[in-house]
Coordinates of C-alpha atoms in Angstrom, one line a residue:
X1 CA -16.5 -3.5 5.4
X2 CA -13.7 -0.8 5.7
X3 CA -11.5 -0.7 8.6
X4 CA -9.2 2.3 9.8
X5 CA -7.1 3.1 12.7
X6 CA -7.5 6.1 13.8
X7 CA -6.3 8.4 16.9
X8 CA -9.0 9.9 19.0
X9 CA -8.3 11.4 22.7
X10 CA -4.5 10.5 22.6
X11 CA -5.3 6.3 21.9
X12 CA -5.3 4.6 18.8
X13 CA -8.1 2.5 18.0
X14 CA -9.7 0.3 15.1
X15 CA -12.7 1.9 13.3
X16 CA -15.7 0.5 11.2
X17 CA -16.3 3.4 8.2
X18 CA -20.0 4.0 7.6
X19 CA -21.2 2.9 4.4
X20 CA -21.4 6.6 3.0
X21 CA -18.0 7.4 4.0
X22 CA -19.0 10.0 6.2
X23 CA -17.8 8.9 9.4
X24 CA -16.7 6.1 11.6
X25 CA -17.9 3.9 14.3
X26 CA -15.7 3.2 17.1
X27 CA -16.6 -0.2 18.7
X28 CA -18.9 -0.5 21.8
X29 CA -16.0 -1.7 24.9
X30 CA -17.7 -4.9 25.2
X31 CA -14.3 -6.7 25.1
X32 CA -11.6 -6.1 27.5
X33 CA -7.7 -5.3 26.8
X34 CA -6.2 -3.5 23.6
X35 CA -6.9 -4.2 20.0
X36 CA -5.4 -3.4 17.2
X37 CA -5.6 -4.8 13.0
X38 CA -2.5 -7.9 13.7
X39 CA -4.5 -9.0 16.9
X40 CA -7.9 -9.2 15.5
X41 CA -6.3 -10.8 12.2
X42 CA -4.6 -13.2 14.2
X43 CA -8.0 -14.2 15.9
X44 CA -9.7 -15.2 12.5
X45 CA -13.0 -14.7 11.1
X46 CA -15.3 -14.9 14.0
X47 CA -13.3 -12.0 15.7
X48 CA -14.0 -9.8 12.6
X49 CA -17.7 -10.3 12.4
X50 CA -17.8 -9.5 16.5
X51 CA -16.0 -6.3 15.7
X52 CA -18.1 -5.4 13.2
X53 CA -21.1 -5.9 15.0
X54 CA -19.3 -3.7 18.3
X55 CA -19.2 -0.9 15.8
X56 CA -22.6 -1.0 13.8
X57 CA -24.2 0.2 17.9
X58 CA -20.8 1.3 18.7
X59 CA -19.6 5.6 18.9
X60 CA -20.0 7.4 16.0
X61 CA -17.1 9.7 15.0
X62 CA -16.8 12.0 12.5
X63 CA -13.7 11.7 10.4
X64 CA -13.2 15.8 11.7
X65 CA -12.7 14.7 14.9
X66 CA -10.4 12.0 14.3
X67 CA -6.4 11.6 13.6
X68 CA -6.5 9.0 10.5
X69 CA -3.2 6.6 10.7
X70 CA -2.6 4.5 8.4
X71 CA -4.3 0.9 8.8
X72 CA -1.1 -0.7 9.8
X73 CA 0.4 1.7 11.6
X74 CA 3.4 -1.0 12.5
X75 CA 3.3 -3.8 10.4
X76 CA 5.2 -6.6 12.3
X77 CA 7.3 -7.3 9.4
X78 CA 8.6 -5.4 6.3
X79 CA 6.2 -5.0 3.8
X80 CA 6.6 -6.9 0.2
X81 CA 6.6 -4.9 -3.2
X82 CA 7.1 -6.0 -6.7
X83 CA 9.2 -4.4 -8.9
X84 CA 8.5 -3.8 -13.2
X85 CA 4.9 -5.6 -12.5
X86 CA 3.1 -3.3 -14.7
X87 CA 4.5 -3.2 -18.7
X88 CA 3.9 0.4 -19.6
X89 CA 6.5 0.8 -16.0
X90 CA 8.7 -1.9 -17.5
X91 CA 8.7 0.0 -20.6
X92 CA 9.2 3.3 -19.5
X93 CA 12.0 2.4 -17.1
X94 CA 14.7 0.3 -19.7
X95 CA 13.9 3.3 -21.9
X96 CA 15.0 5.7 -19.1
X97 CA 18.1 3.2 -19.1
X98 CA 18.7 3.3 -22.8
X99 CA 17.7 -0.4 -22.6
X100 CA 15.4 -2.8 -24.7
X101 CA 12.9 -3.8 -22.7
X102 CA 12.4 -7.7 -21.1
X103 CA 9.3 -8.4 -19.8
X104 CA 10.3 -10.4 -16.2
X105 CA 9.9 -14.4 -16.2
X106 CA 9.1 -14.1 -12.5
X107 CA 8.0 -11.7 -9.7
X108 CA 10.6 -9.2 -9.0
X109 CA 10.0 -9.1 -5.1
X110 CA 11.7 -7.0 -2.8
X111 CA 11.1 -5.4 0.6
X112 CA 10.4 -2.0 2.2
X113 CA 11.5 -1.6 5.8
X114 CA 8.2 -1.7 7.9
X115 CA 9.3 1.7 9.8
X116 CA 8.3 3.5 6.5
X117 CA 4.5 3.3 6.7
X118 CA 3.1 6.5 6.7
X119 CA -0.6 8.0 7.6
X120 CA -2.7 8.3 4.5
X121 CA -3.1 11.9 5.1
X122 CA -0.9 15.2 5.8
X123 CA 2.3 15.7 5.5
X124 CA 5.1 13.5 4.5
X125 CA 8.6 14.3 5.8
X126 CA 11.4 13.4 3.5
X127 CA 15.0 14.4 4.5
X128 CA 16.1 16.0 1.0
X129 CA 19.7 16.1 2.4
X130 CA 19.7 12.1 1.6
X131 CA 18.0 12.2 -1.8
X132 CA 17.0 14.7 -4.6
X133 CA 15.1 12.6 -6.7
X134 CA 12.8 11.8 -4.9
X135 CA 10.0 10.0 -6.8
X136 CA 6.1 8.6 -6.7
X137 CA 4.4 5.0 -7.3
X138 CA 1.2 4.7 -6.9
X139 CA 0.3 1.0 -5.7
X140 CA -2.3 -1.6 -5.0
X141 CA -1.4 -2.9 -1.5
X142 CA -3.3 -6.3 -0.3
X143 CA -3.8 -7.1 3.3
X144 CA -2.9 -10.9 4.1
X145 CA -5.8 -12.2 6.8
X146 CA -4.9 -16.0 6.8
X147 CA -1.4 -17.4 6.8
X148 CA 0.1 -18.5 3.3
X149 CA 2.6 -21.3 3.6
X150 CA 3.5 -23.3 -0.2
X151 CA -0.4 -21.7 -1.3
X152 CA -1.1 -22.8 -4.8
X153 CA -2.4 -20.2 -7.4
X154 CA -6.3 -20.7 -6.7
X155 CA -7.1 -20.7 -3.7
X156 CA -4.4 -17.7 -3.1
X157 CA -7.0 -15.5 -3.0
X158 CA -8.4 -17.3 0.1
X159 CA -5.6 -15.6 2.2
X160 CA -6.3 -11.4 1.8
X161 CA -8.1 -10.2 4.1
X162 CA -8.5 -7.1 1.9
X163 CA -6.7 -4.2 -0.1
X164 CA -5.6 0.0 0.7
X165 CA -3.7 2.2 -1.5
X166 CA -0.1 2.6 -1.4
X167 CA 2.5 5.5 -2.7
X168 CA 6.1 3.3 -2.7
X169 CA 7.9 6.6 -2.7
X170 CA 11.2 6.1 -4.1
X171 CA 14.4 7.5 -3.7
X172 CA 16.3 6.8 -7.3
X173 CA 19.5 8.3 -7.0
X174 CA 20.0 5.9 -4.0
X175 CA 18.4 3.1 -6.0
X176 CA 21.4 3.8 -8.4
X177 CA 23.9 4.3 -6.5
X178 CA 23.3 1.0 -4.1
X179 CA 21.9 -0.7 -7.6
X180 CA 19.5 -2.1 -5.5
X181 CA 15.7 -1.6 -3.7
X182 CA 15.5 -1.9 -0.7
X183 CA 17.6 1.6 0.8
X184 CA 16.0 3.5 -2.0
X185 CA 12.1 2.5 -0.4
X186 CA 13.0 2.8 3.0
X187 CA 13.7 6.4 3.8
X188 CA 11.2 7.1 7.1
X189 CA 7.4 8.4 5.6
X190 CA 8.0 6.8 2.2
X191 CA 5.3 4.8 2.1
X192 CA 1.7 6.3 2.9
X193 CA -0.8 3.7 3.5
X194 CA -5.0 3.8 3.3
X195 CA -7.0 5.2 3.9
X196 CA -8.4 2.3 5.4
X197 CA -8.6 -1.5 4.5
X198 CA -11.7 -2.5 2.4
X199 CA -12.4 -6.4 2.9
X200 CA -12.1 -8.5 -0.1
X201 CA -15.5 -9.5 0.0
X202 CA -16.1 -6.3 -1.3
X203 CA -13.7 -6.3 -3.7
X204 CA -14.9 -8.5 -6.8
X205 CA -12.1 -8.3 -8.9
X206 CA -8.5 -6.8 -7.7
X207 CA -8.2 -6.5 -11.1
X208 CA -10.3 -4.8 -12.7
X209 CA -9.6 -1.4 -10.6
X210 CA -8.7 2.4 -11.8
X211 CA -5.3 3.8 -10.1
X212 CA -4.2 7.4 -10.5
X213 CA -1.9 9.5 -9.2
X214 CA -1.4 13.2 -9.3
X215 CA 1.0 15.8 -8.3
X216 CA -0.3 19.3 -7.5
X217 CA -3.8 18.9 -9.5
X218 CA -1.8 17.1 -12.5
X219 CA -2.8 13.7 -13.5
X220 CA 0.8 12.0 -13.7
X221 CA -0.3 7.6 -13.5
X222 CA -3.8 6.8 -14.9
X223 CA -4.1 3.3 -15.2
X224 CA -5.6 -0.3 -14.3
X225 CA -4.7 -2.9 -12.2
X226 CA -5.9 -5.4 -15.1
X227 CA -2.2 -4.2 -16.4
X228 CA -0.2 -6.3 -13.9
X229 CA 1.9 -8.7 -15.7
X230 CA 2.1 -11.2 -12.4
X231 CA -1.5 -11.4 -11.0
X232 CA -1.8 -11.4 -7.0
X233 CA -2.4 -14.9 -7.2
X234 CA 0.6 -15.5 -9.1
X235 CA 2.1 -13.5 -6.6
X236 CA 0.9 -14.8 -3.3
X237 CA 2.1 -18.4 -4.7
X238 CA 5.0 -17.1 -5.4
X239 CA 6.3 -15.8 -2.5
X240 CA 4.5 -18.0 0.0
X241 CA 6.6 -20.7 -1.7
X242 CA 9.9 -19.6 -0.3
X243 CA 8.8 -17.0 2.5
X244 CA 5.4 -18.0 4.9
X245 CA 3.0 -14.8 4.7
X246 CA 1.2 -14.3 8.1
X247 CA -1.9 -11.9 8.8
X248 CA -0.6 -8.5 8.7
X249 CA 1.9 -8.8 6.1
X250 CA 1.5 -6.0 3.0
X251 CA 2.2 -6.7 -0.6
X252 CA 2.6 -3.8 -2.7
X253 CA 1.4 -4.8 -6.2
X254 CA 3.9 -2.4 -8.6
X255 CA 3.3 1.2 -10.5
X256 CA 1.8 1.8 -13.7
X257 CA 3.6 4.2 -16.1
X258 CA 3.9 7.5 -15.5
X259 CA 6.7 7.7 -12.8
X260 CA 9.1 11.2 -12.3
X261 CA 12.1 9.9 -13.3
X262 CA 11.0 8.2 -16.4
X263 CA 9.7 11.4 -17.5
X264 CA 11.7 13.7 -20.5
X265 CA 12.5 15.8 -18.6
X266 CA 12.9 14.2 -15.2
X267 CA 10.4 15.4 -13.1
X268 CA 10.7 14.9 -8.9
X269 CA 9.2 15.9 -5.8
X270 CA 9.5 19.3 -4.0
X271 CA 8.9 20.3 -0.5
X272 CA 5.0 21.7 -0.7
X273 CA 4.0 19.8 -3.7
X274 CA 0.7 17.8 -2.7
X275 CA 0.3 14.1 -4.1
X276 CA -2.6 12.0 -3.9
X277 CA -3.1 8.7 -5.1
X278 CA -6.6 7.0 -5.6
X279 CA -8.0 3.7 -6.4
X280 CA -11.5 2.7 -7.4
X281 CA -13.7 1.8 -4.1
X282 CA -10.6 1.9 -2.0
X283 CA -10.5 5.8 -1.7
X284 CA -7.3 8.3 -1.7
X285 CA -4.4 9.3 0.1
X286 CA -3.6 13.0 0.0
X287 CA 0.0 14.2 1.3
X288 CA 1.7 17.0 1.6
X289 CA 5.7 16.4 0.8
X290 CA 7.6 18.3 3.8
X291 CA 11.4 18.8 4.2
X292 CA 12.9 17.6 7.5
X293 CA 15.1 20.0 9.5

């Protein structure tokens, strides 16, 4: 199943997306008070197949009418990203650096400030007065459904509830200047998020998955999540190790090659250039990059 949230009469609401894509199903009101994606996560299994039940007889919506946010609209806590977790990236970036290359021994894990999830579509505001280089990563989020506490590599998998698409847009003079992630990731907008959650049950193989990204028509990442040099299992273990992941929580799986800055020349985002980012059976986000007053 694929879940968004979407805005329809001035109220936010969870959606069911029709098989064909076409349109969505808002749930029949056979339950009382609000609900959003962290409450029904938090509820478990049964609440899911309930909701997805309200929605096959519930409203249906099409996406015309609708304001798509992104799935999350508020995550409760910062999201998780990883860092150099593709080679060709790895590569590409010590070049940049005029460095030789090390492929990581562990996960490089950092955080993005939860205020910076954006909607999946329209514009993107980015306040150029803080940054000129600002930059594009197109990711492979994952959705935690089950709380993670010291999971072990197999049965890691047991915990997503399912996966989006991400852009970890990047500030990287920032990143330079504070030699670290998290200010650089954080600017307000900088992380668009969707289009909507597909469920891992319908997700064979996390990876095995095509990821692109263009800017204005022009293919800039073309890749595959088989590329990642930690695996989300290796991932989930890792971090649920130190840090308990709850339902709700993001993890942002790194970029393939192909980012701005790594480029010869240097190539950045511009107010007006359109980016969209796709991922095989999780759909695309499409955003406009805006300049803030």
């Amino acid at each position: 199943m694929r879940v968004a949230t979407i805005r329809t009469g001035g109220v936010e609401a969870l959606a069911l997306v029709d098989p064909d894509g076409g349109a969505l199903r808002l749930p029949a009101p056979d339950r009382p008070g609000p609900v959003g994606l962290p409450e029904l996560l938090g509820e478990g299994p049964e609440a899911w197949t309930e909701f997805a039940e309200r929605a096959r007889r519930g409203r249906r919506l099409p996406f015309g009418d609708v304001e798509l946010l992104a799935p999350l609209p508020r995550p409760a806590n910062n999201l998780f990203a990883l860092g150099l977790n593709y080679t060709d990236h790895g590569e590409e970036a010590y070049r940049a650096a005029g460095r030789e290359y090390r492929k990581p021994r562990h996960p490089v894990v950092f955080t993005k400030d939860r205020g910076c999830v954006a909607a999946p579509v329209g514009p993107v505001g980015i306040d150029f007065s803080l940054s000129r280089e600002i930059d594009w990563e197109v990711e492979l989020a994952v959705v935690i459904g089950r709380r993670a506490r010291r999971v072990d590599e197999a049965g890691a998998l047991d915990h997503v509830f399912g996966y989006c698409v991400a852009n970890d847009i990047t500030a990287r003079d920032l990143q330079t200047r504070h030699k670290q992630y998290y200010l650089s990731k954080s600017l307000p907008a900088s992380c668009p998020l969707g289009p909507w959650i597909t469920t891992a049950d319908e997700v064979p193989d996390p990876h095995d998955l095509a990821i692109t990204l263009s800017v204005n028509g022009v293919p800039r990442q073309v890749s595959r999540t088989d590329r990642m040099v930690f695996s989300i299992p290796e991932t989930i273990a890792a971090i649920s190790r130190i840090v308990p992941l709850e339902p709700g929580d993001v993890i942002l799986t790194g970029t393939p090659a192909g980012t701005g800055f790594a480029a010869d020349p240097p190539s950045y985002l511009e107010p007006g250039d359109v980016v969209e980012c796709s991922i095989e059976g999780l759909g695309t986000l499409r955003n406009r990059i805006a300049a803030l007053d």
